[in-house]
PDB file of C-alpha atoms in Angstrom:
ATOM      1  CA  MET A   7      18.614 -14.600  -4.757  1.00 84.00           C
ATOM      2  CA  ASN A   8      20.441 -17.837  -5.297  1.00 93.00           C
ATOM      3  CA  ALA A   9      18.841 -20.953  -6.774  1.00 92.00           C
ATOM      4  CA  THR A  10      18.936 -22.881  -3.490  1.00 95.00           C
ATOM      5  CA  LEU A  11      17.031 -20.173  -1.652  1.00 95.00           C
ATOM      6  CA  ALA A  12      14.491 -19.889  -4.478  1.00 95.00           C
ATOM      7  CA  ALA A  13      13.953 -23.653  -4.415  1.00 96.00           C
ATOM      8  CA  GLU A  14      13.445 -23.618  -0.643  1.00 97.00           C
ATOM      9  CA  ILE A  15      10.855 -20.860  -0.974  1.00 97.00           C
ATOM     10  CA  GLN A  16       9.004 -22.865  -3.614  1.00 97.00           C
ATOM     11  CA  ARG A  17       8.670 -25.748  -1.143  1.00 98.00           C
ATOM     12  CA  LEU A  18       6.902 -23.602   1.448  1.00 98.00           C
ATOM     13  CA  THR A  19       3.163 -23.864   1.945  1.00 98.00           C
ATOM     14  CA  PRO A  20       1.063 -20.835   1.000  1.00 98.00           C
ATOM     15  CA  ALA A  21       0.684 -19.966   4.696  1.00 98.00           C
ATOM     16  CA  GLU A  22       4.456 -20.174   5.204  1.00 98.00           C
ATOM     17  CA  LYS A  23       5.039 -17.989   2.137  1.00 98.00           C
ATOM     18  CA  LEU A  24       2.650 -15.373   3.494  1.00 98.00           C
ATOM     19  CA  GLN A  25       4.449 -15.445   6.825  1.00 98.00           C
ATOM     20  CA  LEU A  26       7.787 -15.057   5.049  1.00 98.00           C
ATOM     21  CA  VAL A  27       6.475 -12.052   3.126  1.00 98.00           C
ATOM     22  CA  GLN A  28       5.196 -10.503   6.365  1.00 98.00           C
ATOM     23  CA  ASP A  29       8.519 -11.127   8.102  1.00 97.00           C
ATOM     24  CA  LEU A  30      10.436  -9.597   5.196  1.00 95.00           C
ATOM     25  CA  TRP A  31       8.112  -6.592   5.110  1.00 94.00           C
ATOM     26  CA  ASP A  32       8.507  -6.044   8.859  1.00 94.00           C
ATOM     27  CA  ASP A  33      12.288  -6.241   8.492  1.00 93.00           C
ATOM     28  CA  ILE A  34      12.301  -3.688   5.668  1.00 90.00           C
ATOM     29  CA  ALA A  35       9.956  -1.357   7.566  1.00 89.00           C
ATOM     30  CA  ALA A  36      12.136  -1.529  10.682  1.00 90.00           C
ATOM     31  CA  SER A  37      15.230  -0.559   8.732  1.00 87.00           C
ATOM     32  CA  SER A  38      16.479   2.972   9.262  1.00 75.00           C
ATOM     33  CA  GLU A  39      17.748   3.006   5.700  1.00 82.00           C
ATOM     34  CA  ALA A  40      15.648   5.282   3.500  1.00 81.00           C
ATOM     35  CA  LEU A  41      14.314   3.661   0.372  1.00 83.00           C
ATOM     36  CA  PRO A  42      14.227   5.746  -2.784  1.00 87.00           C
ATOM     37  CA  ILE A  43      10.807   6.681  -4.142  1.00 90.00           C
ATOM     38  CA  PRO A  44      10.495   6.323  -7.908  1.00 95.00           C
ATOM     39  CA  GLN A  45       9.721   9.580  -9.705  1.00 97.00           C
ATOM     40  CA  TRP A  46       6.443   8.198 -11.043  1.00 97.00           C
ATOM     41  CA  HIS A  47       5.288   7.465  -7.469  1.00 96.00           C
ATOM     42  CA  GLU A  48       5.928  11.062  -6.493  1.00 95.00           C
ATOM     43  CA  GLU A  49       4.096  12.303  -9.584  1.00 97.00           C
ATOM     44  CA  GLU A  50       1.100  10.062  -8.844  1.00 97.00           C
ATOM     45  CA  LEU A  51       0.962  11.167  -5.214  1.00 94.00           C
ATOM     46  CA  ASN A  52       1.055  14.808  -6.276  1.00 93.00           C
ATOM     47  CA  ARG A  53      -1.692  14.189  -8.853  1.00 92.00           C
ATOM     48  CA  ARG A  54      -3.895  12.596  -6.204  1.00 90.00           C
ATOM     49  CA  LEU A  55      -3.251  15.405  -3.749  1.00 88.00           C
ATOM     50  CA  ASP A  56      -4.163  17.944  -6.430  1.00 86.00           C
ATOM     51  CA  ASN A  57      -7.409  16.082  -7.141  1.00 84.00           C
ATOM     52  CA  GLU A  58      -8.206  15.910  -3.426  1.00 76.00           C
ATOM     53  CA  VAL A  59      -7.952  19.672  -3.081  1.00 69.00           C
ATOM     54  CA  GLU A  60     -10.132  20.236  -6.149  1.00 67.00           C
ATOM     55  CA  ASP A  61     -12.834  17.821  -4.959  1.00 67.00           C
ATOM     56  CA  GLN A  62     -13.622  18.732  -1.381  1.00 77.00           C
ATOM     57  CA  GLY A  63     -16.481  16.256  -1.228  1.00 82.00           C
ATOM     58  CA  ARG A  64     -19.786  16.939   0.462  1.00 88.00           C
ATOM     59  CA  PRO A  65     -20.721  17.581   4.065  1.00 90.00           C
ATOM     60  CA  TRP A  66     -21.769  14.506   6.054  1.00 94.00           C
ATOM     61  CA  GLU A  67     -25.240  15.936   6.642  1.00 94.00           C
ATOM     62  CA  GLN A  68     -25.871  16.195   2.893  1.00 94.00           C
ATOM     63  CA  VAL A  69     -24.621  12.656   2.238  1.00 95.00           C
ATOM     64  CA  ARG A  70     -26.719  11.297   5.113  1.00 96.00           C
ATOM     65  CA  ASP A  71     -29.829  13.110   3.867  1.00 94.00           C
ATOM     66  CA  ASP A  72     -29.287  11.746   0.349  1.00 94.00           C
ATOM     67  CA  ILE A  73     -28.975   8.206   1.697  1.00 95.00           C
ATOM     68  CA  LEU A  74     -32.049   8.553   3.871  1.00 94.00           C
ATOM     69  CA  GLY A  75     -34.007  10.150   1.018  1.00 90.00           C
ATOM     70  CA  ARG A  76     -34.660  13.428   2.774  1.00 78.00           C
TER      71      ARG A  76
END
């Protein structure tokens, strides 16, 4: 990013900055170009998936009964 562009961004209001971020995000998401996933992201996703399988949770009926004090 060049200095002129950075200076222009600094002059934006917070609402304009948020809109710029949203516009940039939409542009990136619409791109057909695949973005690389860092190795640590993949490791964290796998860790979370492993934990999900190990902890199946509880049936809704049991949770509801606990909340209602049954």
